[in-house]
Amino acid sequence: MNERNLNILHDFNILYLEDDENLLKHTSDVLEDFVNNIYAVKTSNEAMEILLNKKVDAIISDILLENENGIDFLKHIKSKNINIPTILTTAHTDTNYLLDAIKLKVENYIVKPINIKELLNTLHDILLPIVQEKQIRTNSNVIRTIAAITDSKQVAIVKYIISKLDNENHFTASYTDVMEEFSISKPTLIKLFKELAEKNILVKVQHKTYRFNEASLESL
């Protein structure tokens, strides 16, 4: 099997629930070199606080916590319609836990001691579909945006704008920033931004910051 591209993990935030403090620290220290943010907690209450206040893309949770059960925690968050890809870890291979994990549609199940390479590969595999879906959406947005503007020579700038969108679909740059990337006159660039704004595709939210309004493309 080809080596996985673990660089894709850099854009994701991981919630790690583990009551063994040494294991929590050791694994978190490794993961922080690969992911955007690692939220390491020891209790389900702390984990729930993170889920309610932070953007979390995947969960790693021990099953047998001190006075708690990771399976029950997952049941609780799913009852709240929080559906996040999850990896369960445990020192046991109890069939009942496996059945519960299957019912909860848990993405994977890792037996301790945790093999870091296995954990990273598993994270890659459960997050890759999100990356692929974003790439497909980006390509679709490029095509639909091109159809919405009058001058196809501006395709490169449209691609640039979409490729620079953050997780909230915001593009931040000045006209000068874009002109430094491309050989284009300021009037032509202003005309492009105006056309996109008129079609409600690129909405200015503050100085040098625009929101790419994906929903507007549905009516084009």
Coordinates of C-alpha atoms in Angstrom, one line a residue:
M1 CA 0.0 0.0 0.0
N2 CA 1.3 3.5 -0.9
E3 CA 2.5 5.7 2.0
R4 CA -0.3 8.0 3.1
N5 CA 0.2 11.8 2.8
L6 CA 0.0 12.8 6.5
N7 CA 0.3 16.5 5.5
I8 CA -3.5 16.6 5.0
L9 CA -3.8 16.3 8.8
H10 CA -2.4 19.8 9.2
D11 CA -5.8 21.4 8.5
F12 CA -7.7 19.5 11.1
N13 CA -8.5 19.8 14.8
I14 CA -8.6 16.7 17.0
L15 CA -10.3 16.1 20.3
Y16 CA -8.4 13.4 22.4
L17 CA -10.2 12.0 25.5
E18 CA -7.9 9.8 27.7
D19 CA -7.8 9.5 31.5
D20 CA -4.3 8.2 31.6
E21 CA -2.4 11.4 32.1
N22 CA 1.0 10.0 30.9
L23 CA -0.5 8.5 27.8
L24 CA -2.6 11.6 27.1
K25 CA 0.5 13.8 27.2
H26 CA 2.8 11.5 25.2
T27 CA 0.3 10.9 22.4
S28 CA -0.8 14.6 22.3
D29 CA 2.9 15.7 22.1
V30 CA 3.3 13.5 19.0
L31 CA 0.0 14.5 17.4
E32 CA 0.5 18.2 17.7
D33 CA 3.3 17.9 15.2
F34 CA 0.9 16.6 12.6
V35 CA -2.5 18.3 13.2
N36 CA -3.7 21.9 13.4
N37 CA -4.9 21.7 17.0
I38 CA -5.0 18.8 19.5
Y39 CA -7.5 19.3 22.4
A40 CA -6.4 16.8 25.1
V41 CA -8.8 16.2 28.0
K42 CA -9.3 13.6 30.7
T43 CA -13.1 13.7 31.2
S44 CA -16.2 13.6 29.1
N45 CA -17.4 16.9 30.6
E46 CA -14.2 18.6 29.4
A47 CA -14.6 16.9 26.0
M48 CA -18.2 18.2 25.7
E49 CA -17.0 21.7 26.6
I50 CA -14.5 21.5 23.7
L51 CA -17.2 20.2 21.3
L52 CA -19.5 23.1 22.2
N53 CA -16.9 25.8 21.8
K54 CA -14.3 24.7 19.3
K55 CA -14.3 23.3 15.8
V56 CA -13.5 19.6 16.1
D57 CA -12.9 17.4 13.0
A58 CA -12.2 14.0 14.6
I59 CA -12.4 12.4 18.0
I60 CA -10.0 9.9 19.6
S61 CA -11.5 8.5 22.8
D62 CA -10.6 5.8 25.3
I63 CA -13.5 3.4 26.1
L64 CA -12.8 2.7 29.7
L65 CA -12.3 6.1 31.5
E66 CA -12.2 6.6 35.2
N67 CA -15.8 6.3 36.5
E68 CA -16.9 6.8 32.8
N69 CA -17.4 5.0 29.6
G70 CA -16.3 6.3 26.2
I71 CA -19.2 4.5 24.5
D72 CA -21.7 6.3 26.7
F73 CA -20.0 9.6 25.8
L74 CA -20.4 8.9 22.1
K75 CA -24.0 7.9 22.5
H76 CA -24.6 11.2 24.3
I77 CA -23.0 13.4 21.6
K78 CA -24.8 11.6 18.9
S79 CA -28.1 12.2 20.7
K80 CA -27.2 15.9 20.4
N81 CA -26.8 15.4 16.6
I82 CA -23.0 15.9 16.9
N83 CA -21.7 13.5 14.3
I84 CA -17.9 13.6 14.1
P85 CA -15.6 10.8 12.9
T86 CA -14.3 8.8 15.9
I87 CA -11.5 6.4 16.7
L88 CA -11.9 4.4 19.9
T89 CA -8.9 3.2 21.9
T90 CA -9.0 0.5 24.6
A91 CA -6.8 -2.0 26.4
H92 CA -9.5 -4.6 25.9
T93 CA -11.2 -6.4 23.0
D94 CA -14.5 -7.0 24.7
T95 CA -17.1 -8.2 22.1
N96 CA -19.8 -6.0 23.7
Y97 CA -17.7 -2.9 23.2
L98 CA -17.0 -3.8 19.6
L99 CA -20.8 -4.3 18.9
D100 CA -21.6 -1.0 20.6
A101 CA -18.9 0.7 18.4
I102 CA -20.3 -0.9 15.3
K103 CA -23.8 0.3 16.2
L104 CA -22.5 3.9 16.7
K105 CA -20.7 3.7 13.3
V106 CA -17.3 4.4 14.9
E107 CA -14.7 4.7 12.1
N108 CA -12.0 2.6 13.8
Y109 CA -11.0 0.8 17.0
I110 CA -7.4 0.7 18.2
V111 CA -6.1 -1.7 20.9
K112 CA -3.6 -0.3 23.4
P113 CA -0.7 0.1 23.6
I114 CA -1.3 2.7 20.9
N115 CA 0.9 2.4 17.8
I116 CA 1.4 6.0 16.7
K117 CA 1.9 5.1 13.0
E118 CA -1.4 3.2 13.1
L119 CA -3.2 6.1 14.8
L120 CA -1.9 8.6 12.3
N121 CA -2.8 6.4 9.3
T122 CA -6.3 5.9 10.8
L123 CA -6.7 9.6 11.2
H124 CA -5.6 10.1 7.6
D125 CA -8.1 7.5 6.4
I126 CA -11.1 9.0 8.2
L127 CA -10.3 12.6 7.3
L128 CA -9.3 12.0 3.6
P129 CA -13.0 11.9 2.4
I130 CA -13.4 15.4 3.9
V131 CA -10.4 16.6 2.0
Q132 CA -11.6 15.0 -1.2
E133 CA -15.1 16.4 -0.8
K134 CA -13.6 19.9 -0.3
Q135 CA -11.5 19.5 -3.5
I136 CA -14.5 18.4 -5.5
R137 CA -16.5 21.3 -4.1
T138 CA -13.7 23.7 -4.9
N139 CA -13.4 22.5 -8.5
S140 CA -17.1 22.8 -8.9
N141 CA -17.1 26.3 -7.5
V142 CA -14.3 27.3 -9.9
I143 CA -16.3 26.0 -12.9
R144 CA -19.6 27.7 -11.8
T145 CA -17.8 30.9 -10.9
I146 CA -16.2 31.0 -14.3
A147 CA -19.6 30.7 -15.9
A148 CA -20.8 33.6 -13.8
I149 CA -18.2 36.1 -15.1
T150 CA -17.8 37.6 -18.5
D151 CA -14.0 37.3 -19.1
S152 CA -12.6 33.7 -18.9
K153 CA -9.1 35.2 -18.9
Q154 CA -9.7 35.9 -15.2
V155 CA -10.0 32.2 -14.4
A156 CA -6.6 32.1 -12.7
I157 CA -7.7 34.8 -10.2
V158 CA -10.9 33.0 -9.4
K159 CA -8.9 29.8 -8.7
Y160 CA -6.6 31.8 -6.5
I161 CA -9.4 33.3 -4.5
I162 CA -11.1 30.0 -4.0
S163 CA -7.8 28.2 -3.1
K164 CA -7.2 30.9 -0.4
L165 CA -10.5 30.5 1.4
D166 CA -10.3 29.8 5.1
N167 CA -12.7 27.4 6.9
E168 CA -15.4 30.1 7.0
N169 CA -15.1 30.7 3.3
H170 CA -13.4 34.0 3.8
F171 CA -10.8 35.4 1.4
T172 CA -8.5 38.1 2.9
A173 CA -6.3 40.2 0.5
S174 CA -6.0 43.7 -0.9
Y175 CA -6.1 44.5 -4.6
T176 CA -2.3 45.0 -4.3
D177 CA -1.8 41.5 -2.9
V178 CA -3.7 40.0 -5.9
M179 CA -1.9 42.2 -8.4
E180 CA 1.4 41.0 -7.0
E181 CA 0.4 37.5 -7.8
F182 CA -0.9 38.2 -11.3
S183 CA -0.1 40.5 -14.2
I184 CA -3.4 42.4 -14.2
S185 CA -4.3 46.1 -14.1
K186 CA -6.2 47.5 -11.1
P187 CA -9.2 48.6 -13.1
T188 CA -9.6 45.0 -14.6
L189 CA -9.2 43.5 -11.1
I190 CA -11.8 45.9 -9.6
K191 CA -14.2 45.1 -12.5
L192 CA -13.8 41.4 -11.7
F193 CA -14.5 41.9 -7.9
K194 CA -17.5 44.1 -8.8
E195 CA -19.0 41.5 -11.1
L196 CA -18.6 38.9 -8.4
A197 CA -20.1 41.2 -5.8
E198 CA -23.1 42.0 -8.1
K199 CA -23.8 38.3 -8.4
N200 CA -23.5 38.0 -4.6
I201 CA -20.7 35.5 -5.1
L202 CA -18.0 37.5 -3.3
V203 CA -19.4 39.6 -0.4
K204 CA -17.2 42.2 1.3
V205 CA -17.4 41.7 5.1
Q206 CA -14.7 44.1 6.2
H207 CA -11.6 45.9 4.9
K208 CA -9.6 43.4 2.7
T209 CA -11.9 40.5 3.7
Y210 CA -14.6 38.9 1.5
R211 CA -16.9 36.0 2.0
F212 CA -17.3 33.5 -0.8
N213 CA -21.0 32.9 -0.9
E214 CA -21.2 29.3 -2.2
A215 CA -25.0 29.3 -1.9
S216 CA -25.3 32.0 -4.6
L217 CA -23.9 29.6 -7.2
E218 CA -27.0 27.4 -6.9
S219 CA -29.1 29.9 -8.7
L220 CA -26.7 30.5 -11.6

